Amino acid sequence: MSKKVGIPKGLLYYNFYPMWKTFFEELGAEVVTSSDTCKKIIDDGIKTCVDETCLPVKTFMGHVIDLKEKGVDYIFVPRVISVERRRYLCSKFLGLPDLVRNLISDLPQIIDMKIDYYRGEEFMEREILRVGKLFVDGTSKIKDAYEKSLKRQRTFECIIREGFSNTEAIKIMEGKKLDANTKGDLKIALLAHSYDIMDDYLSMGLINRLKNMGAYVLTTNMIERDKIEKGASKLQKDLFWNYGRDILGAGKYFIESEDVDGVISVSAFGCGPDSITEDLLERDYKRDGKIPFMSITIDEHTGEAGLNTRLEAFIDLLRWRKGEIMA
Ligand code: SF4
């Protein structure tokens, strides 16, 4: 009987799920995800963490508990240190397996693969082989599974660049047929970590709300690398958090290109890095003043009514600027 590997639907699930799933399935494992985020998952996560923890990490803990209750053999909690050279993820990712082990009792075995591309391919190969040997003996089979998973990841990223959200791209990779929503008379850049906006429960369906109001939504992951780099090159000081740098780079790029009608920055309550990047973005947009900017902070108490009112007001402002509605 194949071993069950649980993958929590939180944090970098939205960036790497097709790759991780392929790797484990190629090794003969059955991949099980946690349920969609719901009140119980959030409440379980909140009970587990100290108050100061950011909402996405609290939610992740709730997903780990959900998988524990599903009775899987392993839970995949990678220690993601670096996904590109000379840049790092926030400290919560570096210590995630330790947080999980120390905060939640009676867990199945945690697969704490170190993902650190800064340390080079040789290091990654050692980690891949270490984890792969939990499932098969042959080195070539493990390397082959890794190669296939990298290929799936490239396909996944191409789908996102065609205008699909990460969540839609995951569905497409699983065989669903979807149309890219590149229509909409307003083009809005939604600058945020993927896990803040792709989780419909946490974000209260923010992307769909904007689409239903007639916007074409562009997320950070959809923006071409060269545009982000162009924007990031304008930073006075380079940022070492790679996802925060992507958000700032995209923000800087849109100030110069004026390629969108409006920009919305979404951050999570309790996030240290976001408090810096969001403040820098807001100052830039206020100083420049050409593109309307709005920031939204999500937390466990954010209400739908308040969010809708702010979105409607922002959309009205954008339409008024385009001359579609009279003052
Ligand atoms: S970047 Fe912010 S939201 Fe993301 S894990 Fe770190 S503290 Fe939490």
mmCIF file of C-alpha atoms and ligand atoms in Angstrom:
data_model
loop_
_atom_site.group_PDB
_atom_site.id
_atom_site.type_symbol
_atom_site.label_atom_id
_atom_site.label_comp_id
_atom_site.label_asym_id
_atom_site.label_seq_id
_atom_site.Cartn_x
_atom_site.Cartn_y
_atom_site.Cartn_z
ATOM 1 C CA MET A 1 0.000 0.000 0.000
ATOM 2 C CA SER A 2 1.355 3.424 -0.904
ATOM 3 C CA LYS A 3 2.325 5.821 1.840
ATOM 4 C CA LYS A 4 0.218 8.959 2.264
ATOM 5 C CA VAL A 5 1.994 12.305 2.181
ATOM 6 C CA GLY A 6 -0.028 15.256 3.437
ATOM 7 C CA ILE A 7 0.596 18.690 1.944
ATOM 8 C CA PRO A 8 -0.897 21.593 3.934
ATOM 9 C CA LYS A 9 -2.874 24.057 1.787
ATOM 10 C CA GLY A 10 -1.121 27.112 3.119
ATOM 11 C CA LEU A 11 1.929 29.357 2.606
ATOM 12 C CA LEU A 12 3.992 28.156 -0.370
ATOM 13 C CA TYR A 13 1.460 25.482 -1.372
ATOM 14 C CA TYR A 14 0.180 28.132 -3.803
ATOM 15 C CA ASN A 15 3.623 28.543 -5.383
ATOM 16 C CA PHE A 16 4.903 24.973 -5.538
ATOM 17 C CA TYR A 17 2.090 22.424 -5.122
ATOM 18 C CA PRO A 18 2.303 20.902 -8.652
ATOM 19 C CA MET A 19 6.053 20.369 -8.214
ATOM 20 C CA TRP A 20 5.809 18.827 -4.759
ATOM 21 C CA LYS A 21 2.869 16.623 -5.739
ATOM 22 C CA THR A 22 4.680 15.310 -8.821
ATOM 23 C CA PHE A 23 7.816 14.522 -6.818
ATOM 24 C CA PHE A 24 6.003 12.417 -4.233
ATOM 25 C CA GLU A 25 3.693 10.713 -6.718
ATOM 26 C CA GLU A 26 6.634 9.760 -8.930
ATOM 27 C CA LEU A 27 8.093 8.065 -5.852
ATOM 28 C CA GLY A 28 4.901 6.029 -5.482
ATOM 29 C CA ALA A 29 3.325 8.010 -2.632
ATOM 30 C CA GLU A 30 -0.295 9.110 -2.444
ATOM 31 C CA VAL A 31 -0.588 12.866 -1.994
ATOM 32 C CA VAL A 32 -3.359 14.173 0.250
ATOM 33 C CA THR A 33 -3.986 17.880 0.763
ATOM 34 C CA SER A 34 -5.633 19.458 3.764
ATOM 35 C CA SER A 35 -9.188 20.759 3.364
ATOM 36 C CA ASP A 36 -9.883 24.258 2.079
ATOM 37 C CA THR A 37 -9.361 26.909 4.759
ATOM 38 C CA CYS A 38 -12.438 27.281 6.968
ATOM 39 C CA LYS A 39 -13.276 28.666 10.408
ATOM 40 C CA LYS A 40 -12.218 25.463 12.165
ATOM 41 C CA ILE A 41 -8.810 25.445 10.472
ATOM 42 C CA ILE A 42 -8.189 29.074 11.405
ATOM 43 C CA ASP A 43 -9.422 28.579 14.978
ATOM 44 C CA ASP A 44 -7.186 25.506 15.400
ATOM 45 C CA GLY A 45 -4.216 27.498 14.097
ATOM 46 C CA ILE A 46 -4.951 30.465 16.372
ATOM 47 C CA LYS A 47 -5.173 28.221 19.442
ATOM 48 C CA THR A 48 -1.785 26.719 18.587
ATOM 49 C CA CYS A 49 0.226 29.926 18.073
ATOM 50 C CA VAL A 50 1.132 32.947 20.151
ATOM 51 C CA ASP A 51 -0.955 36.048 19.344
ATOM 52 C CA GLU A 52 1.901 37.847 17.561
ATOM 53 C CA THR A 53 2.250 35.163 14.873
ATOM 54 C CA CYS A 54 1.199 36.283 11.397
ATOM 55 C CA LEU A 55 -2.158 35.064 10.111
ATOM 56 C CA PRO A 56 -0.739 32.895 7.256
ATOM 57 C CA VAL A 57 1.435 30.913 9.702
ATOM 58 C CA LYS A 58 -1.499 30.481 12.106
ATOM 59 C CA THR A 59 -3.572 29.237 9.182
ATOM 60 C CA PHE A 60 -0.788 26.866 8.118
ATOM 61 C CA MET A 61 -0.794 25.316 11.613
ATOM 62 C CA GLY A 62 -4.545 24.744 11.259
ATOM 63 C CA HIS A 63 -3.901 22.904 7.979
ATOM 64 C CA VAL A 64 -1.257 20.706 9.625
ATOM 65 C CA ILE A 65 -3.775 19.770 12.338
ATOM 66 C CA ASP A 66 -6.338 18.983 9.622
ATOM 67 C CA LEU A 67 -3.862 16.582 7.973
ATOM 68 C CA LYS A 68 -3.013 14.987 11.307
ATOM 69 C CA GLU A 69 -6.736 14.312 11.761
ATOM 70 C CA LYS A 70 -6.892 12.805 8.268
ATOM 71 C CA GLY A 71 -4.388 10.150 9.344
ATOM 72 C CA VAL A 72 -1.570 10.602 6.814
ATOM 73 C CA ASP A 73 1.811 8.846 7.162
ATOM 74 C CA TYR A 74 3.886 11.988 6.607
ATOM 75 C CA ILE A 75 3.303 15.734 6.500
ATOM 76 C CA PHE A 76 5.479 17.737 4.142
ATOM 77 C CA VAL A 77 6.720 20.893 5.876
ATOM 78 C CA PRO A 78 9.758 22.097 3.929
ATOM 79 C CA ARG A 79 12.309 24.442 5.427
ATOM 80 C CA VAL A 80 12.407 26.945 2.570
ATOM 81 C CA ILE A 81 15.503 29.068 2.978
ATOM 82 C CA SER A 82 16.208 30.427 -0.459
ATOM 83 C CA VAL A 83 14.609 29.981 -3.879
ATOM 84 C CA GLU A 84 17.082 32.236 -5.681
ATOM 85 C CA ARG A 85 20.693 33.171 -5.129
ATOM 86 C CA ARG A 86 21.511 35.882 -2.561
ATOM 87 C CA ARG A 87 17.903 36.194 -1.394
ATOM 88 C CA TYR A 88 16.059 34.574 1.472
ATOM 89 C CA LEU A 89 12.586 33.960 2.716
ATOM 90 C CA CYS A 90 11.306 35.399 5.964
ATOM 91 C CA SER A 91 12.433 33.671 9.163
ATOM 92 C CA LYS A 92 9.047 31.937 9.618
ATOM 93 C CA PHE A 93 9.821 29.767 6.570
ATOM 94 C CA LEU A 94 13.308 28.983 7.827
ATOM 95 C CA GLY A 95 11.941 27.674 11.113
ATOM 96 C CA LEU A 96 8.619 26.257 9.919
ATOM 97 C CA PRO A 97 9.291 22.533 10.663
ATOM 98 C CA ASP A 98 10.553 23.478 14.156
ATOM 99 C CA LEU A 99 7.447 25.588 14.786
ATOM 100 C CA VAL A 100 5.193 22.735 13.670
ATOM 101 C CA ARG A 101 6.983 20.121 15.806
ATOM 102 C CA ASN A 102 7.015 22.320 18.891
ATOM 103 C CA LEU A 103 3.470 23.630 18.664
ATOM 104 C CA ILE A 104 1.520 20.528 17.609
ATOM 105 C CA SER A 105 1.739 17.221 19.448
ATOM 106 C CA ASP A 106 1.279 13.628 18.208
ATOM 107 C CA LEU A 107 2.199 14.380 14.638
ATOM 108 C CA PRO A 108 3.073 11.815 11.990
ATOM 109 C CA GLN A 109 6.642 12.058 10.630
ATOM 110 C CA ILE A 110 7.402 15.525 9.296
ATOM 111 C CA ILE A 111 9.286 15.651 5.989
ATOM 112 C CA ASP A 112 11.409 18.732 6.562
ATOM 113 C CA MET A 113 13.250 18.958 3.252
ATOM 114 C CA LYS A 114 15.642 21.922 3.167
ATOM 115 C CA ILE A 115 15.104 24.031 0.080
ATOM 116 C CA ASP A 116 18.108 26.275 -0.306
ATOM 117 C CA TYR A 117 19.016 27.080 -3.887
ATOM 118 C CA TYR A 118 21.629 29.548 -2.663
ATOM 119 C CA ARG A 119 23.732 26.584 -1.572
ATOM 120 C CA GLY A 120 23.696 25.202 -5.086
ATOM 121 C CA GLU A 121 22.518 22.140 -6.978
ATOM 122 C CA GLU A 122 24.747 19.686 -5.068
ATOM 123 C CA PHE A 123 23.152 20.632 -1.775
ATOM 124 C CA MET A 124 19.669 20.334 -3.271
ATOM 125 C CA GLU A 125 20.520 16.932 -4.735
ATOM 126 C CA ARG A 126 21.571 15.657 -1.296
ATOM 127 C CA GLU A 127 18.297 16.851 0.196
ATOM 128 C CA ILE A 128 16.237 15.356 -2.615
ATOM 129 C CA LEU A 129 17.979 11.995 -2.173
ATOM 130 C CA ARG A 130 17.574 12.108 1.617
ATOM 131 C CA VAL A 131 13.822 12.633 1.297
ATOM 132 C CA GLY A 132 13.389 10.333 -1.709
ATOM 133 C CA LYS A 133 14.932 7.425 0.236
ATOM 134 C CA LEU A 134 11.940 7.459 2.573
ATOM 135 C CA PHE A 135 10.012 6.029 -0.380
ATOM 136 C CA VAL A 136 12.395 4.201 -2.779
ATOM 137 C CA ASP A 137 15.981 2.929 -2.760
ATOM 138 C CA GLY A 138 17.184 3.760 -6.255
ATOM 139 C CA THR A 139 19.025 7.052 -6.687
ATOM 140 C CA SER A 140 18.137 7.309 -10.373
ATOM 141 C CA LYS A 141 14.412 6.948 -9.647
ATOM 142 C CA ILE A 142 14.619 9.816 -7.138
ATOM 143 C CA LYS A 143 16.562 12.051 -9.527
ATOM 144 C CA ASP A 144 14.084 11.260 -12.266
ATOM 145 C CA ALA A 145 11.165 12.200 -9.979
ATOM 146 C CA TYR A 146 12.892 15.490 -9.197
ATOM 147 C CA GLU A 147 13.475 16.276 -12.880
ATOM 148 C CA LYS A 148 9.822 15.579 -13.665
ATOM 149 C CA SER A 149 8.716 17.774 -10.773
ATOM 150 C CA LEU A 150 10.873 20.668 -12.013
ATOM 151 C CA LYS A 151 9.328 20.314 -15.460
ATOM 152 C CA ARG A 152 5.813 20.424 -13.975
ATOM 153 C CA GLN A 153 6.776 23.556 -12.062
ATOM 154 C CA ARG A 154 7.908 25.289 -15.262
ATOM 155 C CA THR A 155 4.593 24.433 -16.913
ATOM 156 C CA PHE A 156 2.704 25.720 -13.865
ATOM 157 C CA GLU A 157 4.574 29.035 -13.941
ATOM 158 C CA CYS A 158 3.927 29.428 -17.695
ATOM 159 C CA ILE A 159 0.181 28.956 -17.099
ATOM 160 C CA ILE A 160 0.228 31.703 -14.450
ATOM 161 C CA ARG A 161 2.018 34.075 -16.843
ATOM 162 C CA GLU A 162 -0.834 33.496 -19.345
ATOM 163 C CA GLY A 163 -3.121 35.331 -16.899
ATOM 164 C CA PHE A 164 -4.364 32.639 -14.532
ATOM 165 C CA SER A 165 -4.179 32.926 -10.762
ATOM 166 C CA ASN A 166 -2.048 30.332 -8.927
ATOM 167 C CA THR A 167 -5.224 28.592 -7.752
ATOM 168 C CA GLU A 168 -6.598 28.447 -11.299
ATOM 169 C CA ALA A 169 -3.256 27.186 -12.603
ATOM 170 C CA ILE A 170 -3.312 24.357 -10.029
ATOM 171 C CA LYS A 171 -6.802 23.385 -11.269
ATOM 172 C CA ILE A 172 -5.622 23.486 -14.895
ATOM 173 C CA MET A 173 -2.652 21.252 -14.028
ATOM 174 C CA GLU A 174 -5.198 18.822 -12.609
ATOM 175 C CA GLY A 175 -7.106 18.724 -15.893
ATOM 176 C CA LYS A 176 -9.755 21.463 -15.512
ATOM 177 C CA LYS A 177 -10.541 23.696 -18.489
ATOM 178 C CA LEU A 178 -10.620 27.384 -17.582
ATOM 179 C CA ASP A 179 -10.516 30.642 -19.557
ATOM 180 C CA ALA A 180 -7.942 33.252 -18.643
ATOM 181 C CA ASN A 181 -9.671 36.339 -17.337
ATOM 182 C CA THR A 182 -7.764 38.978 -19.243
ATOM 183 C CA LYS A 183 -10.893 41.022 -19.921
ATOM 184 C CA GLY A 184 -12.274 43.776 -17.711
ATOM 185 C CA ASP A 185 -12.210 47.470 -18.460
ATOM 186 C CA LEU A 186 -10.035 48.220 -15.428
ATOM 187 C CA LYS A 187 -6.592 46.729 -14.960
ATOM 188 C CA ILE A 188 -5.642 46.350 -11.303
ATOM 189 C CA ALA A 189 -2.341 45.081 -9.941
ATOM 190 C CA LEU A 190 -2.786 43.082 -6.747
ATOM 191 C CA LEU A 191 0.575 43.093 -5.006
ATOM 192 C CA ALA A 192 0.817 40.486 -2.267
ATOM 193 C CA HIS A 193 2.245 37.169 -1.169
ATOM 194 C CA SER A 194 0.393 34.423 -3.028
ATOM 195 C CA TYR A 195 -0.947 32.901 0.216
ATOM 196 C CA ASP A 196 -2.595 36.203 1.202
ATOM 197 C CA ILE A 197 -4.734 36.418 -1.919
ATOM 198 C CA MET A 198 -5.081 32.861 -3.291
ATOM 199 C CA ASP A 199 -6.753 31.502 -0.186
ATOM 200 C CA ASP A 200 -10.385 32.474 -0.789
ATOM 201 C CA TYR A 201 -11.343 32.185 2.872
ATOM 202 C CA LEU A 202 -8.516 34.396 4.165
ATOM 203 C CA SER A 203 -8.870 36.987 1.423
ATOM 204 C CA MET A 204 -12.685 36.739 1.368
ATOM 205 C CA GLY A 205 -12.584 35.970 -2.342
ATOM 206 C CA LEU A 206 -10.806 39.239 -3.123
ATOM 207 C CA ILE A 207 -9.762 38.297 -6.667
ATOM 208 C CA ASN A 208 -13.266 37.215 -7.655
ATOM 209 C CA ARG A 209 -14.807 40.284 -6.043
ATOM 210 C CA LEU A 210 -12.586 42.488 -8.193
ATOM 211 C CA LYS A 211 -13.321 40.443 -11.317
ATOM 212 C CA ASN A 212 -17.055 40.704 -10.624
ATOM 213 C CA MET A 213 -16.667 44.481 -10.426
ATOM 214 C CA GLY A 214 -15.226 44.426 -13.951
ATOM 215 C CA ALA A 215 -11.504 44.380 -13.245
ATOM 216 C CA TYR A 216 -8.746 42.403 -14.881
ATOM 217 C CA VAL A 217 -6.542 41.432 -11.948
ATOM 218 C CA LEU A 218 -2.806 41.113 -12.332
ATOM 219 C CA THR A 219 -1.030 39.353 -9.441
ATOM 220 C CA THR A 220 2.694 39.541 -8.641
ATOM 221 C CA ASN A 221 3.233 36.011 -9.989
ATOM 222 C CA MET A 222 1.747 36.932 -13.385
ATOM 223 C CA ILE A 223 4.238 39.742 -13.940
ATOM 224 C CA GLU A 224 7.227 38.918 -16.142
ATOM 225 C CA ARG A 225 10.560 38.576 -14.372
ATOM 226 C CA ASP A 226 12.258 41.331 -16.396
ATOM 227 C CA LYS A 227 9.574 43.849 -15.342
ATOM 228 C CA ILE A 228 10.036 42.972 -11.667
ATOM 229 C CA GLU A 229 13.816 43.251 -12.019
ATOM 230 C CA LYS A 230 13.454 46.592 -13.780
ATOM 231 C CA GLY A 231 11.337 47.886 -10.897
ATOM 232 C CA ALA A 232 13.599 46.361 -8.235
ATOM 233 C CA SER A 233 16.621 48.053 -9.808
ATOM 234 C CA LYS A 234 15.111 51.393 -8.677
ATOM 235 C CA LEU A 235 15.199 50.398 -4.998
ATOM 236 C CA GLN A 236 17.596 52.531 -2.996
ATOM 237 C CA LYS A 237 18.720 49.432 -1.142
ATOM 238 C CA ASP A 238 18.269 45.894 -2.401
ATOM 239 C CA LEU A 239 15.908 43.790 -0.297
ATOM 240 C CA PHE A 240 17.015 40.288 0.702
ATOM 241 C CA TRP A 241 13.499 38.840 1.231
ATOM 242 C CA ASN A 242 12.841 37.547 -2.234
ATOM 243 C CA TYR A 243 9.015 37.644 -2.228
ATOM 244 C CA GLY A 244 8.975 41.086 -0.597
ATOM 245 C CA ARG A 245 11.443 42.254 -3.238
ATOM 246 C CA ASP A 246 9.155 40.921 -6.005
ATOM 247 C CA ILE A 247 6.230 42.874 -4.545
ATOM 248 C CA LEU A 248 8.254 46.081 -4.300
ATOM 249 C CA GLY A 249 9.821 45.556 -7.736
ATOM 250 C CA ALA A 250 6.393 45.111 -9.320
ATOM 251 C CA GLY A 251 5.134 48.197 -7.496
ATOM 252 C CA LYS A 252 8.052 50.295 -8.711
ATOM 253 C CA TYR A 253 7.601 49.001 -12.252
ATOM 254 C CA PHE A 254 3.933 50.062 -12.373
ATOM 255 C CA ILE A 255 4.725 53.555 -11.094
ATOM 256 C CA GLU A 256 7.007 54.075 -14.092
ATOM 257 C CA SER A 257 5.079 52.192 -16.759
ATOM 258 C CA GLU A 258 1.617 53.450 -15.714
ATOM 259 C CA ASP A 259 0.490 50.183 -17.186
ATOM 260 C CA VAL A 260 -2.397 49.656 -14.738
ATOM 261 C CA ASP A 261 -5.374 51.755 -13.605
ATOM 262 C CA GLY A 262 -4.836 51.072 -9.907
ATOM 263 C CA VAL A 263 -2.702 49.154 -7.445
ATOM 264 C CA ILE A 264 -3.887 47.278 -4.358
ATOM 265 C CA SER A 265 -1.395 46.026 -1.820
ATOM 266 C CA VAL A 266 -2.573 43.208 0.445
ATOM 267 C CA SER A 267 -0.718 42.259 3.594
ATOM 268 C CA ALA A 268 -1.368 39.962 6.514
ATOM 269 C CA PHE A 269 -1.836 41.064 10.091
ATOM 270 C CA GLY A 270 1.284 40.297 12.091
ATOM 271 C CA CYS A 271 3.667 40.235 9.123
ATOM 272 C CA GLY A 272 6.946 42.037 9.862
ATOM 273 C CA PRO A 273 8.309 42.134 6.268
ATOM 274 C CA ASP A 274 4.951 43.344 4.881
ATOM 275 C CA SER A 275 4.883 46.257 7.314
ATOM 276 C CA ILE A 276 8.079 47.504 5.647
ATOM 277 C CA THR A 277 7.275 46.754 1.999
ATOM 278 C CA GLU A 278 3.752 48.119 2.253
ATOM 279 C CA ASP A 279 4.942 51.342 3.849
ATOM 280 C CA LEU A 280 7.608 51.812 1.147
ATOM 281 C CA LEU A 281 5.043 51.176 -1.593
ATOM 282 C CA GLU A 282 2.497 53.553 -0.084
ATOM 283 C CA ARG A 283 5.072 56.359 0.201
ATOM 284 C CA ASP A 284 6.150 55.864 -3.425
ATOM 285 C CA TYR A 285 2.603 55.944 -4.766
ATOM 286 C CA LYS A 286 1.633 58.941 -2.634
ATOM 287 C CA ARG A 287 4.726 60.855 -3.737
ATOM 288 C CA ASP A 288 4.208 60.034 -7.398
ATOM 289 C CA GLY A 289 0.429 60.444 -7.271
ATOM 290 C CA LYS A 290 -0.317 59.215 -10.807
ATOM 291 C CA ILE A 291 -1.814 55.818 -10.020
ATOM 292 C CA PRO A 292 -4.407 55.306 -7.254
ATOM 293 C CA PHE A 293 -3.161 53.006 -4.511
ATOM 294 C CA MET A 294 -4.994 51.203 -1.752
ATOM 295 C CA SER A 295 -3.709 48.913 0.980
ATOM 296 C CA ILE A 296 -5.693 46.139 2.613
ATOM 297 C CA THR A 297 -4.653 44.219 5.709
ATOM 298 C CA ILE A 298 -6.249 40.838 6.215
ATOM 299 C CA ASP A 299 -6.738 39.393 9.662
ATOM 300 C CA GLU A 300 -9.049 36.889 11.270
ATOM 301 C CA HIS A 301 -11.563 39.652 12.063
ATOM 302 C CA THR A 302 -11.735 41.365 8.660
ATOM 303 C CA GLY A 303 -15.400 41.789 7.753
ATOM 304 C CA GLU A 304 -16.862 41.302 4.272
ATOM 305 C CA ALA A 305 -19.004 44.440 4.428
ATOM 306 C CA GLY A 306 -16.037 46.690 5.198
ATOM 307 C CA LEU A 307 -13.961 45.096 2.429
ATOM 308 C CA ASN A 308 -16.724 45.484 -0.160
ATOM 309 C CA THR A 309 -17.248 49.143 0.692
ATOM 310 C CA ARG A 310 -13.559 49.894 0.264
ATOM 311 C CA LEU A 311 -13.331 47.974 -3.011
ATOM 312 C CA GLU A 312 -16.427 49.654 -4.440
ATOM 313 C CA ALA A 313 -15.094 53.092 -3.521
ATOM 314 C CA PHE A 314 -11.734 52.282 -5.115
ATOM 315 C CA ILE A 315 -13.331 50.961 -8.306
ATOM 316 C CA ASP A 316 -15.555 54.078 -8.514
ATOM 317 C CA LEU A 317 -12.470 56.255 -8.185
ATOM 318 C CA LEU A 318 -10.735 54.392 -11.031
ATOM 319 C CA ARG A 319 -13.816 54.658 -13.278
ATOM 320 C CA TRP A 320 -14.181 58.341 -12.482
ATOM 321 C CA ARG A 321 -10.537 58.912 -13.455
ATOM 322 C CA LYS A 322 -11.188 57.137 -16.748
ATOM 323 C CA GLY A 323 -14.212 59.371 -17.330
ATOM 324 C CA GLU A 324 -16.626 56.457 -17.142
ATOM 325 C CA ILE A 325 -18.650 58.061 -14.340
ATOM 326 C CA MET A 326 -19.326 61.714 -13.620
ATOM 327 C CA ALA A 327 -18.346 63.362 -10.351
HETATM 328 S S1 SF4 B 1 6.427 37.067 5.103
HETATM 329 FE FE1 SF4 B 1 4.977 37.786 6.656
HETATM 330 S S2 SF4 B 1 3.059 36.702 6.241
HETATM 331 FE FE2 SF4 B 1 4.727 35.585 5.241
HETATM 332 S S3 SF4 B 1 5.356 34.060 6.711
HETATM 333 FE FE3 SF4 B 1 6.708 35.822 6.981
HETATM 334 S S4 SF4 B 1 5.725 37.016 8.624
HETATM 335 FE FE4 SF4 B 1 4.189 35.565 7.842
#
